[in-house]
Short mmCIF file of C-alpha atoms in Angstrom, two decimals:
data_model
loop_
_atom_site.label_atom_id
_atom_site.label_comp_id
_atom_site.label_asym_id
_atom_site.label_seq_id
_atom_site.Cartn_x
_atom_site.Cartn_y
_atom_site.Cartn_z
CA MET A 85 -22.68 11.15 -25.45
CA PHE A 86 -23.68 10.68 -21.87
CA ARG A 87 -23.66 6.99 -22.31
CA ALA A 88 -20.08 7.10 -23.79
CA LEU A 89 -18.89 8.69 -21.32
CA VAL A 90 -20.80 6.43 -18.68
CA VAL A 91 -19.25 3.48 -20.01
CA GLY A 92 -15.90 4.78 -21.30
CA VAL A 93 -14.86 6.31 -18.19
CA PRO A 94 -14.95 3.28 -15.92
CA LEU A 95 -13.83 1.20 -18.51
CA GLY A 96 -10.49 3.27 -18.64
CA VAL A 97 -10.16 3.62 -14.86
CA THR A 98 -10.70 -0.26 -14.52
CA PHE A 99 -7.91 -0.48 -17.23
CA VAL A 100 -5.25 1.90 -15.58
CA ASP A 101 -6.46 0.68 -12.00
CA CYS A 102 -5.74 -3.34 -13.15
CA PHE A 103 -2.97 -3.17 -15.74
CA GLY A 104 -0.85 0.04 -15.50
CA TYR A 105 -0.13 3.56 -16.23
CA VAL A 106 2.70 5.59 -16.72
CA ALA A 107 4.05 8.00 -14.73
CA ARG A 108 6.58 10.75 -14.53
CA VAL A 109 9.93 10.26 -12.61
CA GLU A 110 10.51 13.27 -10.93
CA GLY A 111 14.06 13.65 -8.48
CA VAL A 112 17.60 12.21 -8.47
CA SER A 113 17.03 9.59 -5.72
CA MET A 114 17.13 6.60 -8.62
CA GLN A 115 20.26 7.62 -10.43
CA PRO A 116 21.88 6.26 -12.72
CA ALA A 117 18.74 4.07 -13.62
CA LEU A 118 16.36 6.91 -14.04
CA ASN A 119 16.63 10.81 -14.74
CA PRO A 120 20.46 9.92 -15.68
CA ASP A 121 21.08 13.89 -16.56
CA THR A 122 19.35 16.29 -14.13
CA GLY A 123 17.43 18.81 -15.02
CA ILE A 124 17.65 18.27 -18.85
CA THR A 125 14.46 15.77 -19.21
CA SER A 126 12.80 13.42 -16.75
CA ASP A 127 11.98 9.78 -17.69
CA PHE A 128 8.13 8.52 -18.09
CA VAL A 129 8.12 4.97 -16.71
CA PHE A 130 5.21 2.23 -17.15
CA LEU A 131 4.02 1.21 -13.62
CA SER A 132 2.81 -2.22 -13.52
CA ARG A 133 -0.35 -2.91 -11.54
CA TRP A 134 -1.04 -6.35 -12.90
CA ARG A 135 2.50 -7.61 -11.90
CA SER A 136 1.80 -6.23 -8.22
CA ARG A 137 -1.72 -7.51 -7.52
CA SER A 138 -0.47 -10.30 -5.20
CA PHE A 139 2.23 -8.25 -3.42
CA ALA A 140 4.59 -10.88 -4.55
CA TYR A 141 7.87 -8.71 -5.18
CA GLN A 142 11.05 -9.74 -5.15
CA ARG A 143 14.68 -8.14 -4.03
CA GLY A 144 15.93 -6.07 -6.53
CA ASP A 145 12.38 -4.87 -7.71
CA MET A 146 11.71 -1.20 -8.99
CA VAL A 147 8.30 -0.17 -7.18
CA SER A 148 6.45 2.85 -6.72
CA LEU A 149 4.73 3.22 -3.24
CA VAL A 150 3.10 5.65 -1.16
CA SER A 151 4.90 7.28 1.01
CA PRO A 152 4.89 6.50 4.58
CA LYS A 153 5.89 10.45 5.66
CA ASP A 154 2.95 11.83 3.53
CA PRO A 155 -0.26 9.69 1.92
CA ASN A 156 -0.55 12.18 -1.23
CA GLN A 157 3.06 11.55 -2.43
CA LYS A 158 4.01 8.80 -4.26
CA ILE A 159 7.56 7.58 -4.48
CA ILE A 160 9.90 5.31 -6.72
CA LYS A 161 12.83 3.29 -5.23
CA ARG A 162 14.09 -0.24 -5.11
CA ILE A 163 13.34 -3.27 -2.69
CA ILE A 164 16.39 -4.28 -1.10
CA ALA A 165 15.10 -6.80 1.51
CA LEU A 166 11.52 -8.59 2.10
CA GLU A 167 10.34 -9.57 5.45
CA GLY A 168 12.79 -11.79 7.79
CA ASP A 169 15.95 -10.15 5.78
CA LEU A 170 18.68 -8.79 7.86
CA VAL A 171 19.81 -5.26 6.40
CA ALA A 172 23.03 -3.79 7.14
CA THR A 173 21.50 0.04 7.25
CA LEU A 174 22.95 3.30 5.95
CA GLY A 175 22.64 5.80 8.39
CA TYR A 176 19.28 4.64 10.03
CA LYS A 177 19.00 4.58 13.68
CA ARG A 178 20.12 1.06 13.95
CA ARG A 179 23.03 0.06 11.63
CA LEU A 180 21.42 -3.60 11.60
CA VAL A 181 17.32 -3.96 10.95
CA ARG A 182 15.34 -7.35 10.95
CA VAL A 183 12.65 -6.37 8.42
CA PRO A 184 9.39 -6.92 10.21
CA GLU A 185 6.39 -9.41 9.03
CA GLY A 186 4.66 -7.83 5.95
CA HIS A 187 7.35 -5.27 5.34
CA CYS A 188 10.25 -4.38 2.94
CA TRP A 189 13.42 -2.23 2.78
CA VAL A 190 13.32 -0.05 -0.02
CA GLU A 191 16.33 2.11 -1.19
CA GLY A 192 17.20 4.31 -3.84
CA ASP A 193 19.91 3.60 -6.25
CA HIS A 194 21.76 7.14 -5.63
CA THR A 195 22.85 6.20 -1.88
CA GLY A 196 22.94 9.53 0.23
CA HIS A 197 20.31 11.54 -1.84
CA SER A 198 17.44 9.40 -1.35
CA LEU A 199 14.58 9.61 1.27
CA ASP A 200 14.20 5.85 1.92
CA SER A 201 13.99 2.87 4.32
CA ASN A 202 17.52 4.47 5.79
CA PHE A 203 15.44 7.46 6.93
CA PHE A 204 11.55 6.03 7.44
CA GLY A 205 12.63 2.74 8.47
CA PRO A 206 10.96 -0.66 7.03
CA VAL A 207 7.45 0.34 5.30
CA ALA A 208 4.36 -2.02 4.92
CA LEU A 209 4.30 -4.12 1.75
CA GLY A 210 0.65 -2.73 1.78
CA LEU A 211 2.00 0.86 0.78
CA VAL A 212 3.62 -0.73 -2.68
CA THR A 213 1.26 -0.01 -5.40
CA ALA A 214 2.62 -0.93 -8.57
CA ARG A 215 6.46 -2.46 -10.02
CA ALA A 216 8.21 -0.01 -12.82
CA GLU A 217 8.65 -2.09 -16.09
CA GLN A 218 10.22 0.11 -18.70
CA ILE A 219 11.38 3.24 -19.45
CA VAL A 220 9.03 4.93 -22.12
CA TRP A 221 9.99 8.27 -22.89
CA PRO A 222 11.78 10.01 -23.98
CA PRO A 223 12.49 7.67 -27.07
CA GLN A 224 16.27 7.43 -26.82
CA ARG A 225 15.88 6.26 -23.05
CA TRP A 226 13.43 3.02 -23.99
CA GLN A 227 14.52 0.37 -22.30
CA HIS A 228 13.54 -2.60 -19.59
CA LEU A 229 14.07 -1.88 -15.99
CA GLU A 230 15.80 -4.81 -14.84
CA ARG A 231 15.65 -6.68 -11.73
CA ARG A 232 18.80 -5.64 -10.13
CA LEU A 233 20.29 -5.79 -6.46
CA PRO A 234 23.80 -4.14 -5.94
CA GLU A 235 26.02 -6.07 -4.37
CA GLU A 236 27.00 -4.45 -1.34
CA ARG A 237 23.20 -4.13 -0.43
CA VAL A 238 22.39 -8.00 -0.59
CA PRO A 239 20.84 -8.41 2.99
CA LEU A 240 23.05 -10.23 5.42
CA ASN A 241 20.93 -13.49 5.69
CA LEU A 242 21.77 -14.02 1.76
CA ARG A 243 25.56 -13.41 1.64
CA THR A 244 27.98 -16.02 0.96
CA ALA A 245 29.66 -17.26 4.22
CA SER A 246 32.80 -15.18 3.52
CA THR A 247 31.57 -11.78 3.02
CA LYS A 248 28.95 -12.50 5.90
CA SER A 249 31.29 -13.13 8.41
CA SER A 250 33.26 -9.98 7.92
CA SER A 251 30.40 -7.85 7.79
CA ILE A 252 28.39 -9.19 10.58
CA ALA A 253 31.59 -8.99 13.21
CA ASP A 254 32.05 -5.35 11.86
CA VAL A 255 28.44 -4.55 12.54
CA PHE A 256 27.11 -6.72 15.50
CA ASP A 257 28.30 -4.92 18.38
CA ASP A 258 25.35 -2.15 18.42
CA ASN A 259 22.63 -3.98 17.28
CA GLU A 260 19.89 -3.14 19.83
CA GLU A 261 17.28 -5.53 18.37
CA MET B 187 -26.19 -21.30 -42.28
CA THR B 188 -23.36 -18.73 -42.01
CA SER B 189 -25.69 -15.86 -41.35
CA GLN B 190 -27.25 -17.82 -38.36
CA LEU B 191 -23.52 -18.16 -37.09
CA TYR B 192 -22.83 -14.50 -37.56
CA ARG B 193 -26.19 -13.76 -35.85
CA HIS B 194 -25.37 -16.06 -32.76
CA LEU B 195 -21.94 -14.80 -32.54
CA GLY B 196 -22.90 -10.98 -32.81
CA LYS B 197 -25.65 -11.80 -29.80
CA TRP B 198 -22.75 -13.42 -27.50
CA LEU B 199 -20.19 -10.65 -28.44
CA GLY B 200 -23.00 -8.36 -26.98
CA VAL B 201 -23.19 -10.15 -24.17
CA ALA B 202 -19.48 -10.05 -23.34
CA GLY B 203 -19.40 -6.62 -24.11
CA TYR B 204 -22.12 -5.96 -21.46
CA MET B 205 -20.18 -7.82 -19.16
CA VAL B 206 -17.08 -5.90 -19.27
CA GLN B 207 -19.04 -2.81 -19.22
CA TYR B 208 -20.70 -3.51 -16.15
CA GLY B 209 -17.98 -5.39 -14.64
CA CYS B 210 -15.61 -2.19 -15.28
CA ILE B 211 -18.56 -0.23 -13.26
CA ALA B 212 -18.76 -2.12 -10.44
CA HIS B 213 -14.71 -2.31 -10.43
CA CYS B 214 -14.72 1.50 -9.71
CA THR B 215 -17.89 1.84 -7.33
CA LEU B 216 -16.18 -0.71 -5.35
CA GLU B 217 -12.78 0.88 -5.72
CA PHE B 218 -13.53 4.18 -5.56
CA VAL B 219 -17.13 4.94 -3.97
CA GLY B 220 -17.48 2.32 -1.08
CA ASP B 221 -18.03 -1.37 -0.92
CA PHE B 222 -19.65 -3.59 2.24
CA VAL B 223 -17.19 -5.43 4.16
CA VAL B 224 -18.00 -8.20 6.70
CA CYS B 225 -16.28 -7.57 9.92
CA LYS B 226 -14.71 -10.93 11.86
CA GLY B 227 -13.39 -10.89 15.10
CA PRO B 228 -13.97 -9.45 18.39
CA SER B 229 -11.45 -6.24 18.40
CA MET B 230 -14.51 -3.94 17.82
CA GLU B 231 -16.87 -4.94 20.39
CA PRO B 232 -19.28 -3.35 21.30
CA THR B 233 -19.50 -0.97 18.04
CA ILE B 234 -18.98 -3.74 16.06
CA PHE B 235 -19.67 -7.53 16.43
CA SER B 236 -18.24 -10.64 14.40
CA GLU B 237 -20.06 -11.72 11.27
CA ASP B 238 -21.48 -8.22 10.87
CA ILE B 239 -21.61 -6.23 7.67
CA ILE B 240 -20.42 -2.44 7.46
CA LEU B 241 -21.29 -0.49 4.79
CA THR B 242 -17.80 1.60 4.10
CA GLU B 243 -17.02 5.09 1.69
CA HIS B 244 -13.41 5.13 0.19
CA ILE B 245 -13.63 8.98 -0.58
CA THR B 246 -12.77 10.63 2.84
CA PRO B 247 -9.28 8.25 2.83
CA ARG B 248 -8.51 9.21 -0.74
CA PHE B 249 -8.72 13.16 0.06
CA ASN B 250 -7.35 12.39 3.73
CA ARG B 251 -10.10 13.58 5.60
CA ILE B 252 -9.59 11.05 8.31
CA ASN B 253 -10.35 12.18 11.69
CA ARG B 254 -10.07 11.10 15.34
CA GLY B 255 -13.01 8.48 16.23
CA ASP B 256 -13.30 7.25 12.57
CA VAL B 257 -13.92 3.82 12.36
CA ILE B 258 -11.89 2.70 9.54
CA ILE B 259 -10.59 -0.55 7.21
CA ALA B 260 -7.01 -0.72 6.63
CA ARG B 261 -4.62 -2.75 4.98
CA SER B 262 -2.83 -5.08 7.83
CA PRO B 263 0.93 -3.64 8.21
CA SER B 264 2.15 -7.28 8.95
CA ASN B 265 0.24 -8.97 5.74
CA PRO B 266 -0.87 -6.71 2.72
CA ARG B 267 -3.36 -9.23 1.85
CA HIS B 268 -5.63 -9.20 5.02
CA HIS B 269 -7.46 -6.02 6.23
CA ILE B 270 -8.11 -4.71 9.54
CA CYS B 271 -11.25 -2.52 11.05
CA LYS B 272 -10.20 -0.65 14.07
CA ARG B 273 -10.75 3.18 15.25
CA VAL B 274 -8.60 6.19 14.64
CA VAL B 275 -7.75 7.26 18.04
CA ALA B 276 -5.13 9.54 17.36
CA LEU B 277 -3.47 11.69 13.89
CA GLY B 278 0.31 12.48 13.06
CA GLY B 279 1.68 15.07 15.70
CA ASP B 280 -0.90 13.55 18.71
CA LYS B 281 0.43 12.07 21.94
CA VAL B 282 -0.80 8.97 22.52
CA LYS B 283 -0.16 6.83 26.01
CA ASN B 284 0.91 3.45 25.74
CA GLY B 285 1.10 1.68 29.02
CA PHE B 286 3.88 3.61 30.50
CA HIS B 287 5.27 4.89 27.26
CA THR B 288 3.97 8.11 25.47
CA HIS B 289 4.61 8.19 21.68
CA ILE B 290 4.20 11.27 19.46
CA VAL B 291 2.48 9.91 16.20
CA PRO B 292 4.75 10.82 13.19
CA LYS B 293 3.39 12.50 10.74
CA GLY B 294 1.57 10.78 7.93
CA HIS B 295 0.60 8.20 10.33
CA VAL B 296 -2.19 7.56 12.54
CA TRP B 297 -2.66 5.69 15.84
CA LEU B 298 -5.28 2.65 15.57
CA GLU B 299 -7.02 0.88 18.47
CA GLY B 300 -9.92 -1.51 18.45
CA ASP B 301 -12.94 -0.58 21.14
CA ASN B 302 -12.25 -3.96 22.64
CA ASN B 303 -9.21 -2.65 24.37
CA HIS B 304 -8.47 -6.03 25.82
CA ASN B 305 -8.75 -8.01 22.94
CA SER B 306 -7.29 -6.17 20.27
CA THR B 307 -4.43 -6.24 18.01
CA ASP B 308 -3.60 -2.98 17.43
CA SER B 309 -1.19 0.05 17.29
CA ARG B 310 -0.46 -0.78 20.99
CA SER B 311 1.42 -3.64 19.84
CA PHE B 312 2.59 -2.89 16.35
CA GLY B 313 2.78 1.10 16.56
CA SER B 314 1.45 3.77 14.63
CA VAL B 315 0.48 2.79 10.72
CA PRO B 316 0.96 5.08 7.86
CA ALA B 317 -2.24 6.54 6.48
CA GLY B 318 -1.65 5.36 3.03
CA LEU B 319 -2.61 1.76 4.67
CA ILE B 320 -6.55 3.45 5.07
CA ARG B 321 -8.90 1.93 2.85
CA GLY B 322 -11.87 2.80 3.80
CA ARG B 323 -14.03 4.27 6.34
CA ALA B 324 -17.18 2.83 7.73
CA VAL B 325 -20.67 4.57 7.18
CA CYS B 326 -22.81 2.35 8.74
CA ARG B 327 -24.30 -1.08 9.53
CA VAL B 328 -26.03 -3.09 7.13
CA TRP B 329 -26.31 -6.57 8.60
CA PRO B 330 -27.90 -7.81 11.12
CA LEU B 331 -30.87 -5.59 10.12
CA SER B 332 -32.08 -5.16 13.79
CA GLU B 333 -29.30 -3.18 14.16
CA LEU B 334 -29.41 -1.17 11.03
CA GLY B 335 -27.87 2.51 11.41
CA GLY B 336 -24.60 4.32 12.60
CA LEU B 337 -22.29 3.20 14.26
CA SER B 338 -21.55 4.75 17.81
CA PRO B 339 -19.51 7.54 18.11
CA THR B 340 -16.27 7.51 20.31
CA PRO B 341 -16.61 5.18 23.43
CA SER B 342 -15.92 7.13 26.69
CA TRP B 343 -12.19 6.05 27.02
CA HIS B 344 -11.43 7.33 24.25
CA VAL B 345 -11.48 10.76 25.42
CA PRO B 346 -8.63 13.16 23.31
CA ARG B 347 -5.23 12.79 25.02
#
């Protein structure tokens, strides 16, 4: 019995730590991708640690990260921009932000109802712990979480020429950088 | 012939099983209890010199019991694959002087500085760091053996501000 515990617990913990685990999503910040019906059920998602071991995230990935405001809290957001990208922010103290080295810009899908980079600024990639891959519960919501970047949130340096010129002109006057 | 094959197979499977078991135990110990870190670079002199080996524990950071004056290992904010070794100078809510500016460290963040004030890239250049990046707290030096033992506490210039 004791031996089984000594072997079994590390085996399980290592598995969870290396491959991933299932977590419950709370709140409305990722609507409509997660928790589409507020208050009825909450979604359970599979968070892959395996996919996050080299910190090679891409724009549009849904990730779980340790909140920069409170190390005890984990939040789930979508990566909008990676290091070096130029982001047009939504209500941050600057309207245009260059994401620093080793950082990313995360936002919830539910604009305006999400505590994200528009509130606390770029976050260090070291805080990102796992990538959300799959909704596993409730059963009728079973689906793969696609990598998706809303068109209006594409970083300015990746936009095509026509959209770029207009948005830069409209936003460049009060860039403090 | 076949029985011999099975016996060999069983033996190798047994060995593989043991390797997985001990690998998992080692992983959990290194991840959740503590590990050894080789420090490189001059930023923590004279407390820690380059190539010193430090024993760290991962329990205090997990429960957010980090205090001012602790020497910690954290993921570098500018590169998540690198780790930095610094001293915690201020916690969230504290006031810190940086040149002519006074910063208030935001909630959930820490202010890190190297003991070697003149040769250290730390919070004075990249600002306060989220506490979630802290991985371990240095307990003692294990190498070189002649210097085995605890790390010197807060240097005199690190008086609380």
